[in-house]
Short mmCIF file of C-alpha atoms in Angstrom, two decimals:
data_model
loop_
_atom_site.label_atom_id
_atom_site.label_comp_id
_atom_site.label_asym_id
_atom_site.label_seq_id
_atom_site.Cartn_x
_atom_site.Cartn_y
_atom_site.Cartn_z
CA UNK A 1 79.54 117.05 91.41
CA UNK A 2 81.53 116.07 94.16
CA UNK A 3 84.92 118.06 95.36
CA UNK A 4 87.78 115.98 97.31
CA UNK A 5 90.50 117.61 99.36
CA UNK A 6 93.26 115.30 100.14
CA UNK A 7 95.67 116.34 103.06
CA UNK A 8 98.29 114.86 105.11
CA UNK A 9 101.13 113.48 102.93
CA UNK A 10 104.72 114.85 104.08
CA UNK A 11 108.23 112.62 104.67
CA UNK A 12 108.72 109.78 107.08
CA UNK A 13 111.78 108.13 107.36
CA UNK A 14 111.40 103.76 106.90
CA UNK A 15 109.48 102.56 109.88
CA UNK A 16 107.43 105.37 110.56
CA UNK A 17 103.78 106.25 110.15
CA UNK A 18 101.52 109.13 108.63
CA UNK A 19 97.92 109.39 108.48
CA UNK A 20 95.85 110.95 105.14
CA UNK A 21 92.51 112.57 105.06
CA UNK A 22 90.10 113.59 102.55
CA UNK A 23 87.72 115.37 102.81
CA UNK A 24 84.26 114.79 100.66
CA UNK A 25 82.12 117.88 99.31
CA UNK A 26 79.09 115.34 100.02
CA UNK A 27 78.18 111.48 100.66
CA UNK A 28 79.75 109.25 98.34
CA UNK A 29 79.19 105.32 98.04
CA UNK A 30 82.34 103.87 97.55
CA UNK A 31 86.16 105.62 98.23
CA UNK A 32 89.23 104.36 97.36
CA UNK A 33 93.09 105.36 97.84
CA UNK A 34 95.00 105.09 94.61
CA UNK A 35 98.94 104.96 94.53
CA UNK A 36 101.07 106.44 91.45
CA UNK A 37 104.83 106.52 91.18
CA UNK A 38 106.37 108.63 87.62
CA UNK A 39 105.47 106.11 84.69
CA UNK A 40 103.28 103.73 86.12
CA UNK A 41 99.42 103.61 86.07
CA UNK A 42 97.41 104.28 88.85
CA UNK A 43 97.35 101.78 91.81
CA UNK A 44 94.33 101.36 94.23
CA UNK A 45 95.52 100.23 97.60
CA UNK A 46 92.50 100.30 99.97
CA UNK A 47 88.66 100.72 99.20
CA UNK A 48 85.27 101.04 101.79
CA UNK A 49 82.04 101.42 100.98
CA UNK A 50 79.00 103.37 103.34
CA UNK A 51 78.37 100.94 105.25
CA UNK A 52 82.43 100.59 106.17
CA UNK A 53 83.11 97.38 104.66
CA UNK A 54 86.95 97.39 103.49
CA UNK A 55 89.16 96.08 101.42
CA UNK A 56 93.67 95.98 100.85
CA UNK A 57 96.14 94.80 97.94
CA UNK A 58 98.48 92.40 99.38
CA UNK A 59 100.83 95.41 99.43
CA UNK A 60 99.25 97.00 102.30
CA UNK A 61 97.63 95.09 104.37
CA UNK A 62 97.96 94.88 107.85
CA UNK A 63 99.98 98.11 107.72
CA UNK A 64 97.36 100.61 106.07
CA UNK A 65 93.88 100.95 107.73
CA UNK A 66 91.19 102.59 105.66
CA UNK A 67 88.32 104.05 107.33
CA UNK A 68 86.01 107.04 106.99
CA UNK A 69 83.74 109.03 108.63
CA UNK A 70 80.63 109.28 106.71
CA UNK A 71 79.09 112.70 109.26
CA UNK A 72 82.13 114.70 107.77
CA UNK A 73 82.58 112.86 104.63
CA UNK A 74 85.98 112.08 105.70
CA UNK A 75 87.95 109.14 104.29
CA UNK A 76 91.32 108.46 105.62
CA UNK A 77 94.42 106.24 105.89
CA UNK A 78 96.38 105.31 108.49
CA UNK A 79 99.79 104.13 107.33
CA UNK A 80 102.02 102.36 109.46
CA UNK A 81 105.40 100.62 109.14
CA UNK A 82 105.96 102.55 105.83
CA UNK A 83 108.96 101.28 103.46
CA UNK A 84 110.70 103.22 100.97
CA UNK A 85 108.61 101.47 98.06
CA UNK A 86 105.58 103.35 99.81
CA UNK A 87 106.83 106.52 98.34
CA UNK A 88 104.16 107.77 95.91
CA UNK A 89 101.64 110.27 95.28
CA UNK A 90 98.46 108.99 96.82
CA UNK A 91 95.24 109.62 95.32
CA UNK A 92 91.64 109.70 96.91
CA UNK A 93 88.80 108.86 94.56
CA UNK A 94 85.17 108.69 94.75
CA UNK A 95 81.85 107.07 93.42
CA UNK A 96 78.80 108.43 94.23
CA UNK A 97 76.04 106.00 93.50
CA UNK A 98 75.70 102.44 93.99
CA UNK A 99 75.48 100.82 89.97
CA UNK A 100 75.18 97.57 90.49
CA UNK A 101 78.99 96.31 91.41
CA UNK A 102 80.55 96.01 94.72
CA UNK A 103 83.04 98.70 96.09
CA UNK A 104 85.94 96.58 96.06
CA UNK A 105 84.94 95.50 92.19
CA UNK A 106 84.87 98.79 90.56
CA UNK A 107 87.63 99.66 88.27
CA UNK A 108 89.54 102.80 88.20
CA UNK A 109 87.98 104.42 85.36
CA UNK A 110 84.48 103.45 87.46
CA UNK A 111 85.89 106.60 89.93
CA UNK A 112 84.02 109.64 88.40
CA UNK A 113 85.85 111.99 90.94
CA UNK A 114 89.55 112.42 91.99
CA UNK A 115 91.49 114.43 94.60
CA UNK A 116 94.42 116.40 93.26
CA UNK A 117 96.49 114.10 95.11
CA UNK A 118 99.24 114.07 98.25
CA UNK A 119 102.81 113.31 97.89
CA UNK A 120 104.04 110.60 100.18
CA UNK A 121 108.17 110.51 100.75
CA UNK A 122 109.56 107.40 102.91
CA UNK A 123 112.96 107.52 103.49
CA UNK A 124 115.24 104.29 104.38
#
């Protein structure tokens, strides 16, 4: 069973950046950060898989960086330029094994492991 420890969230006014961690009890294939604001499902915003290939929703890319480092089983996100609609609780999840489908493919209910989750506050 693996055990992730998300830190780093706080509040940033419009503009700014903050960077998120989350730290892995052991390897993991495949890590994705998940966005949720009150009454809406789940959104996955960034994915990588071991061997560091990445992927964004339109929403984020080329201001969020994924990237992790697999000796500490660290994943983290680096997000710049943030905008109000960035505020969210962010979410790190985690799939262990390699089943057949590509990081970037696997649905959220593919995640067998979540974070407790870090709150993320942009203010305009």
């Amino acid at each position: 069973q693996v055990q992730l420890v998300e830190s780093g969230g706080g509040s940033v006014q419009a503009g700014g950046s903050l960077r998120l961690s989350c730290v892995a009890s052991r390897y993991t294939y495949c890590m994705r950060w998940f966005l949720q604001t009150p009454g809406k499902e789940r959104e996955g915003i960034a994915s990588i898989d071991e061997a560091g290939m990445t992927s964004y929703t339109d929403s984020v890319s080329g201001r969020f960086t994924i990237s992790r480092d697999n000796a500490k089983n660290t994943l983290y996100l680096e997000m710049n330029d943030l905008k109000s609609e960035d505020t969210a609780m962010y979410y790190c999840a985690a799939e262990v094994h390699y089943s057949g489908s590509w990081c970037e493919l696997l649905r959220p209910s593919d995640f067998g492991t979540w974070g407790q989750g870090t709150q993320v506050t942009v203010s305009s």
